Amino acid sequence: MSFLVRCILKESRRIQTITVHQQRNIKNWLAPTLKELYRRKEEYEYLHGPIPTPKRSAFIEWNFGSEIYAFGKRLGENFDDVLLRQAFTNSDYVRKIVEDQEKWGLETSDLTKNNSNEELSKEGRELISQYVFGFLRHALKKLPEEGVKCIHDKLLADEMLSHISRSLGTKDIILTTEHEPDDKTYATVFCAIVGALSRSSNAERTGGFIRDFVLTQLAENSISDFYIPNKAWETLASLIPGVDARLANQEGQGTIMAAYRVAIFDSKKNFLGEGFGETVKVAREMAAVDVLNKVFEIDESCSPLPLGPTDCPKIEEIGLKMNNPNPSINEVVPNVVRL
Amino acid sequence: MQNAKIHKNHFYVSAPLKNGIGRYVCQLQRVTLKFCKTRGDSKGIRDFIESYLVDYAKSNPGVVVYLKPRRHRPAMLTMEFLNGERHELSCCQFDGFTVGQFLNLYTKCSGRQESRLINVQYTNHPSIQGPWTPWTNRNPEMAVADLIHDKKWREMYNKAPSATEMVLEMFKQQQISNQIQIEEKQAE
């Protein structure tokens, strides 16, 4: 362009008749065009629903094989390629392929039919469940089985597993007919990945994988956030004879800022725990929760879970605890609190 | 900084998926190098592809690298992260080494959207001793103390003498002055 202008200027100097004006104006067409495009988009969305975001796998720069390979390498595991592909193949996707092939009169091989991740997922979920139970029972020896079960259920909930699955980058790789995979699909795929890992490597690596991605979700949080004993005061009163709750302090009674502090003592007037609340009843309940947390060794001063690569328990130690439940709350409390 | 920007996209420092507590997972999942085969300003990225790209791909097997030649279009790096974010960097007129440096930078990024850090440190447990309450560091004796009648507490919390004490004091003064008057009378 500038070359052209220069030529014209040179010519103009010679001929002395042409004058060139270079102008930089506000483009009057720009705003109306954008407004029109916006209006058309709004109109389309009003009639046909929102325009879905394009799927990454539909782009030209997409190689499923590379994505699968990189997925395994990113997590530092050596997956069997066929198994990992199967783990990402959701059952509705397989169903659709089979339907399509029937529609065109093609024969579907058994390999395609059995290629969904359902079986792997079931296997993986069982493995995660067992390892989480084993780890929690090993790391929190004083926590009764009710608490272990509660934390286990929160870790294996679809929301938690889908959060983990999403954060590992499964979103674009999952083969499914849904445009946006839902929580259940994400969770199924994550479990299937664990299943695929257990088939392609040993139990120790699978355990490490579950510890590094599932159990680390407990880190940075207090265990007592995941498990709050139900009806703590009733439990405590029924299990420890002579337990006594006393109003230790109160402030601002009769106002909306009222605060009460209740302390709990055993029959020999030994201090067990304390709690605060906006009413005496709430404060007593909180105090009982405090006592139980101290008994279960999940209070704020407890040591962090052994999640690091050096201090984590070995797979044999966890294996011992997998089918060996902790004692229930009715057995733990009377044994620990000395009367 | 504008006021509007202060309230936009702010966050506390945190790692995605507790990254690093278990094992480290590289957050960059794929990178697309878009370049032109003829344009002069794509020379740097072409050099990078020729000399360094294979080494980069070998040392980072978890990152999928795509090359996308486009005729007469500017050179771009498109980075996609595990959290679904997509960062773009125009690398017109970069030399090969600079492209590599930027790629290294993005390999180590968390991929969070560019936003304002509220504080350089963050904790879920701001206090080790627990939150302050009206009863923190208070003398346990205070729970059953009689602040009005017990002399020990009254001296500590209420320095002014009570009405009873004032009356007693007045009575004592009266007694003394009476005594003096009596003594003066006897002396006369």
Short mmCIF file of C-alpha atoms in Angstrom, two decimals:
data_model
loop_
_atom_site.label_atom_id
_atom_site.label_comp_id
_atom_site.label_asym_id
_atom_site.label_seq_id
_atom_site.Cartn_x
_atom_site.Cartn_y
_atom_site.Cartn_z
CA MET A 1 0.00 0.00 0.00
CA SER A 2 2.71 2.42 1.07
CA PHE A 3 4.65 1.46 -2.04
CA LEU A 4 1.64 2.35 -4.16
CA VAL A 5 1.23 5.67 -2.38
CA ARG A 6 4.90 6.46 -2.86
CA CYS A 7 4.61 5.75 -6.61
CA ILE A 8 1.55 7.91 -6.89
CA LEU A 9 3.26 10.73 -5.00
CA LYS A 10 6.29 10.49 -7.23
CA GLU A 11 4.04 10.62 -10.27
CA SER A 12 2.08 13.49 -8.79
CA ARG A 13 5.25 15.49 -8.27
CA ARG A 14 6.00 15.01 -11.94
CA ILE A 15 2.56 15.71 -13.29
CA GLN A 16 1.73 18.29 -10.62
CA THR A 17 -2.00 17.66 -11.00
CA ILE A 18 -2.85 14.66 -8.75
CA THR A 19 -3.17 15.13 -4.98
CA VAL A 20 -3.46 12.14 -2.62
CA HIS A 21 -5.17 12.33 0.76
CA GLN A 22 -4.63 9.50 3.20
CA GLN A 23 -7.35 9.51 5.85
CA ARG A 24 -7.99 7.51 8.96
CA ASN A 25 -11.66 7.81 9.76
CA ILE A 26 -14.03 6.16 12.13
CA LYS A 27 -15.53 3.32 10.14
CA ASN A 28 -19.18 4.17 9.90
CA TRP A 29 -20.10 0.67 8.78
CA LEU A 30 -18.54 -1.12 11.75
CA ALA A 31 -21.01 -0.48 14.56
CA PRO A 32 -24.15 -1.06 12.43
CA THR A 33 -22.68 -4.36 11.15
CA LEU A 34 -21.87 -5.62 14.64
CA LYS A 35 -25.31 -4.53 15.87
CA GLU A 36 -26.97 -6.40 13.00
CA LEU A 37 -24.92 -9.55 13.65
CA TYR A 38 -25.79 -9.36 17.34
CA ARG A 39 -29.48 -8.89 16.51
CA ARG A 40 -29.47 -11.92 14.19
CA LYS A 41 -27.75 -14.05 16.86
CA GLU A 42 -30.32 -12.97 19.46
CA GLU A 43 -33.15 -13.78 17.05
CA TYR A 44 -31.72 -17.21 16.27
CA GLU A 45 -31.22 -18.02 19.94
CA TYR A 46 -34.76 -16.87 20.72
CA LEU A 47 -36.18 -19.24 18.10
CA HIS A 48 -33.84 -22.24 18.38
CA GLY A 49 -32.33 -22.03 21.85
CA PRO A 50 -28.77 -21.02 22.75
CA ILE A 51 -26.03 -21.74 20.21
CA PRO A 52 -23.86 -24.51 21.70
CA THR A 53 -20.15 -23.89 22.08
CA PRO A 54 -18.26 -25.85 19.40
CA LYS A 55 -16.88 -29.20 20.55
CA ARG A 56 -13.09 -29.28 20.66
CA SER A 57 -12.97 -32.69 19.02
CA ALA A 58 -14.71 -31.29 15.92
CA PHE A 59 -11.81 -28.92 15.21
CA ILE A 60 -9.38 -29.64 12.42
CA GLU A 61 -6.43 -29.74 14.83
CA TRP A 62 -7.53 -32.82 16.75
CA ASN A 63 -5.86 -36.20 17.02
CA PHE A 64 -7.62 -38.65 19.34
CA GLY A 65 -4.65 -41.00 19.51
CA SER A 66 -2.26 -38.24 20.61
CA GLU A 67 -4.75 -36.98 23.15
CA ILE A 68 -5.11 -40.44 24.69
CA TYR A 69 -1.31 -40.91 24.77
CA ALA A 70 -0.75 -37.49 26.34
CA PHE A 71 -3.49 -38.09 28.91
CA GLY A 72 -1.67 -41.10 30.31
CA LYS A 73 1.74 -39.42 30.23
CA ARG A 74 0.42 -36.29 31.92
CA LEU A 75 -0.67 -38.33 34.93
CA GLY A 76 2.67 -40.15 34.97
CA GLU A 77 1.15 -43.58 34.35
CA ASN A 78 1.69 -46.17 31.60
CA PHE A 79 -1.80 -47.06 30.45
CA ASP A 80 -2.65 -49.79 28.02
CA ASP A 81 -3.76 -47.82 24.96
CA VAL A 82 -6.75 -50.06 24.11
CA LEU A 83 -8.01 -50.05 27.71
CA LEU A 84 -7.69 -46.29 28.02
CA ARG A 85 -9.65 -45.81 24.79
CA GLN A 86 -12.31 -48.12 26.20
CA ALA A 87 -12.38 -46.13 29.45
CA PHE A 88 -13.26 -42.99 27.52
CA THR A 89 -16.01 -44.66 25.45
CA ASN A 90 -19.34 -44.09 27.12
CA SER A 91 -22.14 -46.65 26.73
CA ASP A 92 -24.54 -44.24 24.98
CA TYR A 93 -21.87 -43.60 22.33
CA VAL A 94 -21.53 -47.34 21.66
CA ARG A 95 -25.32 -47.67 21.51
CA LYS A 96 -25.49 -44.90 18.93
CA ILE A 97 -22.78 -46.48 16.77
CA VAL A 98 -24.55 -49.84 16.87
CA GLU A 99 -27.86 -48.19 15.93
CA ASP A 100 -26.23 -46.33 13.06
CA GLN A 101 -24.63 -49.48 11.74
CA GLU A 102 -27.92 -51.36 11.93
CA LYS A 103 -29.59 -48.52 10.09
CA TRP A 104 -27.14 -48.87 7.21
CA GLY A 105 -27.43 -52.64 7.23
CA LEU A 106 -23.88 -53.25 8.49
CA GLU A 107 -22.91 -56.06 10.83
CA THR A 108 -21.69 -54.93 14.23
CA SER A 109 -18.77 -56.86 15.66
CA ASP A 110 -18.82 -57.98 19.31
CA LEU A 111 -15.69 -55.92 19.85
CA THR A 112 -17.65 -52.72 19.18
CA LYS A 113 -20.59 -53.85 21.28
CA ASN A 114 -18.46 -54.69 24.31
CA ASN A 115 -16.31 -51.60 24.00
CA SER A 116 -18.16 -49.40 26.50
CA ASN A 117 -16.61 -48.37 29.80
CA GLU A 118 -19.40 -49.76 32.02
CA GLU A 119 -17.52 -52.81 33.19
CA LEU A 120 -14.24 -50.93 33.74
CA SER A 121 -16.13 -48.26 35.62
CA LYS A 122 -17.75 -50.77 37.96
CA GLU A 123 -14.37 -52.35 38.59
CA GLY A 124 -12.72 -48.95 39.16
CA ARG A 125 -15.40 -47.75 41.56
CA GLU A 126 -14.98 -50.90 43.63
CA LEU A 127 -11.19 -50.33 43.72
CA ILE A 128 -11.56 -46.68 44.76
CA SER A 129 -14.07 -47.62 47.43
CA GLN A 130 -11.84 -50.34 48.89
CA TYR A 131 -8.71 -48.19 48.88
CA VAL A 132 -10.46 -45.20 50.42
CA PHE A 133 -11.93 -47.40 53.17
CA GLY A 134 -8.54 -48.99 53.82
CA PHE A 135 -6.68 -45.69 53.86
CA LEU A 136 -9.16 -43.92 56.15
CA ARG A 137 -9.29 -46.83 58.59
CA HIS A 138 -5.50 -46.96 58.65
CA ALA A 139 -4.90 -43.19 58.98
CA LEU A 140 -7.77 -42.44 61.38
CA LYS A 141 -7.66 -45.39 63.73
CA LYS A 142 -9.84 -43.77 66.41
CA LEU A 143 -12.56 -42.64 63.99
CA PRO A 144 -15.62 -44.91 64.30
CA GLU A 145 -16.95 -46.75 61.25
CA GLU A 146 -19.87 -44.29 60.92
CA GLY A 147 -17.38 -41.45 60.32
CA VAL A 148 -15.29 -43.49 57.90
CA LYS A 149 -18.43 -44.34 55.94
CA CYS A 150 -19.53 -40.69 55.88
CA ILE A 151 -16.16 -39.43 54.53
CA HIS A 152 -16.03 -42.33 52.04
CA ASP A 153 -19.50 -41.45 50.70
CA LYS A 154 -18.56 -37.80 50.28
CA LEU A 155 -15.40 -38.72 48.38
CA LEU A 156 -17.19 -41.17 46.09
CA ALA A 157 -20.13 -38.89 45.38
CA ASP A 158 -20.66 -38.13 41.68
CA GLU A 159 -19.99 -34.42 42.32
CA MET A 160 -16.55 -35.07 43.81
CA LEU A 161 -15.52 -37.66 41.21
CA SER A 162 -16.74 -35.47 38.35
CA HIS A 163 -14.78 -32.52 39.76
CA ILE A 164 -11.63 -34.65 39.78
CA SER A 165 -12.36 -36.04 36.33
CA ARG A 166 -12.97 -32.58 34.88
CA SER A 167 -9.77 -31.23 36.41
CA LEU A 168 -7.75 -34.02 34.82
CA GLY A 169 -8.89 -32.85 31.38
CA THR A 170 -11.32 -35.59 30.36
CA LYS A 171 -13.86 -33.07 29.05
CA ASP A 172 -12.73 -32.98 25.42
CA ILE A 173 -11.69 -36.63 25.15
CA ILE A 174 -14.86 -38.39 26.39
CA LEU A 175 -16.72 -40.16 23.60
CA THR A 176 -20.37 -39.52 24.33
CA THR A 177 -23.48 -38.39 22.50
CA GLU A 178 -24.13 -35.61 25.02
CA HIS A 179 -22.86 -32.23 23.97
CA GLU A 180 -21.79 -31.33 27.53
CA PRO A 181 -21.13 -34.49 29.57
CA ASP A 182 -23.04 -34.47 32.89
CA ASP A 183 -21.63 -35.25 36.34
CA LYS A 184 -22.53 -38.93 36.11
CA THR A 185 -20.65 -39.39 32.82
CA TYR A 186 -17.57 -37.64 34.23
CA ALA A 187 -17.66 -39.84 37.34
CA THR A 188 -18.12 -43.01 35.25
CA VAL A 189 -15.14 -42.10 33.08
CA PHE A 190 -12.92 -41.40 36.09
CA CYS A 191 -13.80 -44.76 37.65
CA ALA A 192 -13.16 -46.45 34.29
CA ILE A 193 -9.72 -44.81 34.11
CA VAL A 194 -8.89 -46.31 37.51
CA GLY A 195 -10.18 -49.68 36.27
CA ALA A 196 -8.02 -49.39 33.15
CA LEU A 197 -4.98 -48.49 35.26
CA SER A 198 -5.44 -51.49 37.55
CA ARG A 199 -5.59 -53.78 34.50
CA SER A 200 -2.54 -52.21 32.86
CA SER A 201 -0.33 -51.96 35.97
CA ASN A 202 -0.13 -53.26 39.54
CA ALA A 203 -2.16 -52.62 42.68
CA GLU A 204 0.47 -50.32 44.19
CA ARG A 205 0.37 -47.87 41.27
CA THR A 206 -3.44 -47.94 41.27
CA GLY A 207 -3.45 -47.24 45.01
CA GLY A 208 -1.04 -44.35 44.49
CA PHE A 209 -3.28 -42.94 41.76
CA ILE A 210 -6.36 -43.08 44.01
CA ARG A 211 -4.40 -41.52 46.88
CA ASP A 212 -2.99 -38.71 44.75
CA PHE A 213 -6.23 -37.70 43.07
CA VAL A 214 -9.12 -38.79 45.31
CA LEU A 215 -7.79 -38.71 48.87
CA THR A 216 -5.90 -35.44 48.40
CA GLN A 217 -9.31 -33.76 48.25
CA LEU A 218 -9.33 -34.15 52.04
CA ALA A 219 -6.13 -32.12 52.38
CA GLU A 220 -6.27 -28.44 53.38
CA ASN A 221 -9.58 -29.19 55.14
CA SER A 222 -10.31 -30.29 58.65
CA ILE A 223 -11.62 -33.87 58.81
CA SER A 224 -14.33 -32.60 61.14
CA ASP A 225 -15.69 -30.57 58.18
CA PHE A 226 -16.44 -33.84 56.40
CA TYR A 227 -17.93 -35.65 59.39
CA ILE A 228 -20.03 -34.07 62.15
CA PRO A 229 -21.44 -36.62 64.62
CA ASN A 230 -25.23 -36.69 64.60
CA LYS A 231 -26.99 -35.93 67.94
CA ALA A 232 -23.64 -35.61 69.68
CA TRP A 233 -24.92 -34.70 73.16
CA GLU A 234 -27.41 -37.58 73.26
CA THR A 235 -24.67 -39.99 72.16
CA LEU A 236 -22.26 -38.66 74.75
CA ALA A 237 -24.83 -38.69 77.57
CA SER A 238 -25.88 -42.25 76.79
CA LEU A 239 -22.33 -43.59 76.48
CA ILE A 240 -20.55 -41.87 79.39
CA PRO A 241 -22.34 -42.12 82.76
CA GLY A 242 -22.17 -39.01 84.90
CA VAL A 243 -21.16 -36.65 82.10
CA ASP A 244 -22.05 -33.09 82.98
CA ALA A 245 -22.59 -30.02 80.78
CA ARG A 246 -22.25 -26.64 82.52
CA LEU A 247 -22.84 -23.12 81.35
CA ALA A 248 -19.36 -21.60 81.60
CA ASN A 249 -20.04 -18.10 80.32
CA GLN A 250 -22.78 -16.06 78.76
CA GLU A 251 -22.88 -12.67 77.10
CA GLY A 252 -25.61 -10.41 75.74
CA GLN A 253 -28.63 -12.44 76.88
CA GLY A 254 -31.92 -11.15 75.51
CA THR A 255 -30.24 -9.54 72.49
CA ILE A 256 -29.81 -10.95 68.98
CA MET A 257 -26.06 -11.13 69.68
CA ALA A 258 -26.47 -13.54 72.61
CA ALA A 259 -23.61 -15.99 73.01
CA TYR A 260 -23.27 -18.91 75.37
CA ARG A 261 -20.33 -21.10 76.19
CA VAL A 262 -20.86 -24.56 77.58
CA ALA A 263 -18.17 -26.81 79.03
CA ILE A 264 -18.48 -30.56 79.49
CA PHE A 265 -16.99 -32.42 82.46
CA ASP A 266 -16.91 -36.07 83.40
CA SER A 267 -18.09 -37.48 86.75
CA LYS A 268 -14.70 -36.67 88.37
CA LYS A 269 -14.92 -33.02 87.24
CA ASN A 270 -12.24 -33.46 84.58
CA PHE A 271 -12.64 -31.02 81.70
CA LEU A 272 -13.56 -32.77 78.43
CA GLY A 273 -14.44 -30.04 75.96
CA GLU A 274 -16.27 -26.79 75.29
CA GLY A 275 -18.45 -25.19 72.66
CA PHE A 276 -20.16 -21.94 71.73
CA GLY A 277 -23.62 -21.19 70.43
CA GLU A 278 -26.40 -18.67 70.11
CA THR A 279 -28.53 -20.71 72.53
CA VAL A 280 -27.55 -22.94 75.42
CA LYS A 281 -28.80 -26.02 73.56
CA VAL A 282 -26.69 -25.28 70.47
CA ALA A 283 -23.66 -24.54 72.66
CA ARG A 284 -24.10 -27.86 74.46
CA GLU A 285 -24.34 -29.71 71.15
CA MET A 286 -21.17 -27.98 69.90
CA ALA A 287 -19.38 -28.82 73.12
CA ALA A 288 -20.37 -32.47 72.70
CA VAL A 289 -19.08 -32.40 69.09
CA ASP A 290 -15.80 -30.96 70.44
CA VAL A 291 -15.50 -33.79 72.96
CA LEU A 292 -16.21 -36.43 70.31
CA ASN A 293 -13.71 -34.85 67.89
CA LYS A 294 -11.05 -35.06 70.58
CA VAL A 295 -11.96 -38.68 71.25
CA PHE A 296 -11.83 -39.52 67.52
CA GLU A 297 -8.57 -37.53 67.14
CA ILE A 298 -9.94 -35.38 64.34
CA ASP A 299 -9.83 -32.06 66.24
CA GLU A 300 -7.99 -29.05 64.92
CA SER A 301 -4.68 -29.99 66.48
CA CYS A 302 -4.56 -33.45 64.87
CA SER A 303 -1.69 -34.23 62.50
CA PRO A 304 -2.36 -34.04 58.73
CA LEU A 305 -3.24 -37.16 56.75
CA PRO A 306 -0.23 -39.12 55.43
CA LEU A 307 -0.69 -38.19 51.77
CA GLY A 308 2.91 -37.46 50.81
CA PRO A 309 5.03 -39.85 48.75
CA THR A 310 7.29 -40.70 51.71
CA ASP A 311 4.90 -40.97 54.66
CA CYS A 312 1.97 -42.68 52.93
CA PRO A 313 1.04 -46.17 54.17
CA LYS A 314 2.06 -49.15 52.07
CA ILE A 315 -0.48 -51.06 50.01
CA GLU A 316 -0.11 -54.13 52.28
CA GLU A 317 -1.01 -52.11 55.36
CA ILE A 318 -4.06 -50.71 53.61
CA GLY A 319 -5.00 -54.15 52.28
CA LEU A 320 -5.24 -55.44 55.86
CA LYS A 321 -7.75 -52.73 56.72
CA MET A 322 -9.91 -53.03 53.59
CA ASN A 323 -12.25 -55.66 55.01
CA ASN A 324 -11.59 -54.90 58.65
CA PRO A 325 -13.96 -52.13 59.81
CA ASN A 326 -13.15 -49.77 62.65
CA PRO A 327 -15.25 -50.22 65.82
CA SER A 328 -18.57 -48.39 65.88
CA ILE A 329 -19.24 -45.22 67.86
CA ASN A 330 -20.85 -47.21 70.72
CA GLU A 331 -17.61 -49.14 71.23
CA VAL A 332 -15.11 -46.31 70.72
CA VAL A 333 -16.38 -43.69 73.16
CA PRO A 334 -16.65 -45.66 76.44
CA ASN A 335 -13.26 -47.30 75.84
CA VAL A 336 -11.42 -44.03 75.26
CA VAL A 337 -12.94 -41.77 77.90
CA ARG A 338 -11.51 -42.88 81.25
CA LEU A 339 -14.12 -42.84 83.96
CA MET B 1 -6.04 0.71 38.75
CA GLN B 2 -9.64 1.49 37.89
CA ASN B 3 -12.31 0.81 40.45
CA ALA B 4 -14.17 -1.45 38.03
CA LYS B 5 -11.08 -3.62 37.61
CA ILE B 6 -10.60 -4.06 41.35
CA HIS B 7 -13.90 -5.91 41.59
CA LYS B 8 -13.30 -8.01 38.49
CA ASN B 9 -11.82 -11.52 38.51
CA HIS B 10 -10.09 -11.56 41.84
CA PHE B 11 -8.93 -14.72 43.56
CA TYR B 12 -7.01 -16.17 46.49
CA VAL B 13 -3.89 -18.10 45.63
CA SER B 14 -4.65 -21.82 45.26
CA ALA B 15 -3.54 -24.80 43.19
CA PRO B 16 -5.97 -26.58 40.84
CA LEU B 17 -7.05 -29.99 42.21
CA LYS B 18 -4.64 -29.72 45.19
CA ASN B 19 -1.88 -30.06 42.60
CA GLY B 20 1.43 -30.99 44.18
CA ILE B 21 0.10 -32.57 47.38
CA GLY B 22 0.01 -35.93 45.66
CA ARG B 23 1.82 -35.70 42.35
CA TYR B 24 2.44 -32.79 40.01
CA VAL B 25 0.28 -32.66 36.90
CA CYS B 26 1.27 -30.28 34.11
CA GLN B 27 -1.75 -28.04 33.55
CA LEU B 28 -1.02 -27.30 29.89
CA GLN B 29 -2.85 -29.94 27.88
CA ARG B 30 -2.43 -28.87 24.27
CA VAL B 31 -0.72 -26.18 22.28
CA THR B 32 -1.39 -25.15 18.68
CA LEU B 33 1.30 -23.32 16.74
CA LYS B 34 -0.33 -21.33 13.95
CA PHE B 35 2.02 -19.88 11.37
CA CYS B 36 2.44 -18.92 7.72
CA LYS B 37 5.00 -20.64 5.52
CA THR B 38 5.88 -17.49 3.60
CA ARG B 39 5.32 -14.45 5.80
CA GLY B 40 8.41 -12.82 7.22
CA ASP B 41 7.02 -12.31 10.70
CA SER B 42 6.45 -16.08 11.08
CA LYS B 43 10.17 -16.73 10.68
CA GLY B 44 10.78 -17.06 14.42
CA ILE B 45 8.08 -19.67 14.90
CA ARG B 46 9.28 -21.56 11.81
CA ASP B 47 12.80 -21.59 13.27
CA PHE B 48 11.42 -22.85 16.56
CA ILE B 49 9.57 -25.68 14.82
CA GLU B 50 12.70 -26.63 12.90
CA SER B 51 15.17 -26.61 15.76
CA TYR B 52 13.46 -26.99 19.15
CA LEU B 53 9.94 -28.37 18.77
CA VAL B 54 10.83 -32.08 18.74
CA ASP B 55 12.90 -31.65 21.91
CA TYR B 56 10.05 -29.81 23.56
CA ALA B 57 7.54 -32.53 22.63
CA LYS B 58 9.90 -35.24 23.88
CA SER B 59 10.48 -33.57 27.24
CA ASN B 60 6.75 -32.82 27.68
CA PRO B 61 4.88 -35.97 26.62
CA GLY B 62 1.77 -34.75 28.44
CA VAL B 63 1.31 -31.80 26.08
CA VAL B 64 -0.27 -32.41 22.68
CA VAL B 65 1.36 -30.21 20.05
CA TYR B 66 -0.52 -29.29 16.89
CA LEU B 67 0.94 -27.38 13.93
CA LYS B 68 -1.43 -25.37 11.83
CA PRO B 69 0.03 -23.65 8.76
CA ARG B 70 -2.26 -20.89 7.50
CA ARG B 71 -1.52 -18.89 4.40
CA HIS B 72 -0.90 -15.16 4.99
CA ARG B 73 -2.09 -15.13 8.59
CA PRO B 74 -0.18 -13.88 11.62
CA ALA B 75 1.74 -16.34 13.81
CA MET B 76 -0.08 -17.40 16.98
CA LEU B 77 0.40 -19.70 19.95
CA THR B 78 -2.87 -21.13 21.34
CA MET B 79 -2.54 -22.80 24.72
CA GLU B 80 -5.34 -24.91 26.23
CA PHE B 81 -5.27 -25.80 29.91
CA LEU B 82 -6.86 -28.52 32.00
CA ASN B 83 -9.30 -26.07 33.58
CA GLY B 84 -10.78 -25.36 30.13
CA GLU B 85 -9.11 -21.96 29.74
CA ARG B 86 -7.62 -21.03 26.39
CA HIS B 87 -4.79 -18.49 26.16
CA GLU B 88 -3.62 -16.94 22.92
CA LEU B 89 -0.33 -15.23 22.23
CA SER B 90 0.51 -13.41 19.04
CA CYS B 91 4.14 -14.18 18.19
CA CYS B 92 4.70 -12.11 15.07
CA GLN B 93 8.33 -11.05 14.70
CA PHE B 94 9.47 -13.21 17.63
CA ASP B 95 12.72 -15.10 17.19
CA GLY B 96 12.79 -18.87 17.72
CA PHE B 97 14.33 -18.64 21.18
CA THR B 98 11.62 -16.24 22.43
CA VAL B 99 8.88 -18.55 21.18
CA GLY B 100 10.51 -21.36 23.17
CA GLN B 101 10.74 -19.19 26.27
CA PHE B 102 7.06 -18.28 26.10
CA LEU B 103 6.12 -21.91 25.55
CA ASN B 104 8.14 -22.87 28.62
CA LEU B 105 6.38 -20.18 30.60
CA TYR B 106 2.95 -21.46 29.62
CA THR B 107 3.96 -25.07 30.35
CA LYS B 108 4.40 -24.07 33.98
CA CYS B 109 1.25 -21.92 34.24
CA SER B 110 -1.91 -23.01 36.02
CA GLY B 111 -3.95 -21.57 33.16
CA ARG B 112 -6.08 -19.41 35.39
CA GLN B 113 -7.74 -16.49 33.69
CA GLU B 114 -5.70 -13.33 34.10
CA SER B 115 -7.02 -11.83 37.32
CA ARG B 116 -6.08 -9.89 40.39
CA LEU B 117 -4.48 -11.67 43.34
CA ILE B 118 -6.25 -10.53 46.52
CA ASN B 119 -3.36 -11.40 48.80
CA VAL B 120 -0.02 -13.14 48.30
CA GLN B 121 -0.86 -15.69 50.99
CA TYR B 122 -3.95 -17.62 51.96
CA THR B 123 -4.98 -20.08 54.64
CA ASN B 124 -8.16 -21.91 55.54
CA HIS B 125 -7.24 -21.55 59.22
CA PRO B 126 -6.38 -17.92 59.91
CA SER B 127 -6.02 -18.46 63.66
CA ILE B 128 -4.22 -21.33 65.37
CA GLN B 129 -5.73 -20.53 68.77
CA GLY B 130 -9.27 -20.22 67.45
CA PRO B 131 -11.38 -17.11 66.90
CA TRP B 132 -11.55 -14.40 69.54
CA THR B 133 -14.53 -14.58 71.91
CA PRO B 134 -15.60 -12.28 74.74
CA TRP B 135 -14.13 -14.86 77.10
CA THR B 136 -10.69 -15.26 75.55
CA ASN B 137 -7.90 -14.71 78.12
CA ARG B 138 -10.44 -13.97 80.83
CA ASN B 139 -9.75 -14.96 84.43
CA PRO B 140 -11.79 -18.12 85.18
CA GLU B 141 -12.59 -16.75 88.65
CA MET B 142 -14.66 -14.08 86.94
CA ALA B 143 -17.34 -16.64 86.09
CA VAL B 144 -18.50 -16.75 89.73
CA ALA B 145 -17.17 -13.38 90.96
CA ASP B 146 -19.43 -10.96 92.86
CA LEU B 147 -18.28 -7.66 91.41
CA ILE B 148 -20.48 -5.47 93.60
CA HIS B 149 -20.03 -6.79 97.10
CA ASP B 150 -16.65 -8.51 97.01
CA LYS B 151 -14.01 -5.95 97.96
CA LYS B 152 -11.23 -7.61 95.91
CA TRP B 153 -13.12 -7.28 92.65
CA ARG B 154 -14.56 -3.90 93.43
CA GLU B 155 -11.10 -2.44 93.96
CA MET B 156 -10.02 -3.82 90.63
CA TYR B 157 -12.97 -2.80 88.52
CA ASN B 158 -14.71 0.02 90.38
CA LYS B 159 -12.26 2.42 92.06
CA ALA B 160 -14.93 4.86 93.39
CA PRO B 161 -16.12 4.05 96.95
CA SER B 162 -19.64 2.68 97.34
CA ALA B 163 -22.47 4.63 99.07
CA THR B 164 -22.21 2.43 102.15
CA GLU B 165 -18.52 3.11 102.38
CA MET B 166 -19.09 6.83 101.97
CA VAL B 167 -21.70 6.82 104.77
CA LEU B 168 -19.34 4.80 106.97
CA GLU B 169 -16.52 7.23 106.20
CA MET B 170 -18.76 10.20 107.01
CA PHE B 171 -19.78 8.50 110.25
CA LYS B 172 -16.14 7.92 111.13
CA GLN B 173 -15.26 11.55 110.40
CA GLN B 174 -18.20 12.65 112.55
CA GLN B 175 -17.01 10.45 115.41
CA ILE B 176 -13.52 11.92 115.21
CA SER B 177 -14.75 15.49 115.12
CA ASN B 178 -17.07 14.75 118.06
CA GLN B 179 -14.15 13.27 119.95
CA ILE B 180 -12.06 16.38 119.28
CA GLN B 181 -14.87 18.65 120.44
CA ILE B 182 -15.23 16.62 123.64
CA GLU B 183 -11.49 16.76 124.25
CA GLU B 184 -11.44 20.56 123.67
CA LYS B 185 -14.28 21.03 126.15
CA GLN B 186 -12.48 18.94 128.77
CA ALA B 187 -9.30 20.98 128.25
CA GLU B 188 -11.22 24.24 128.93
#
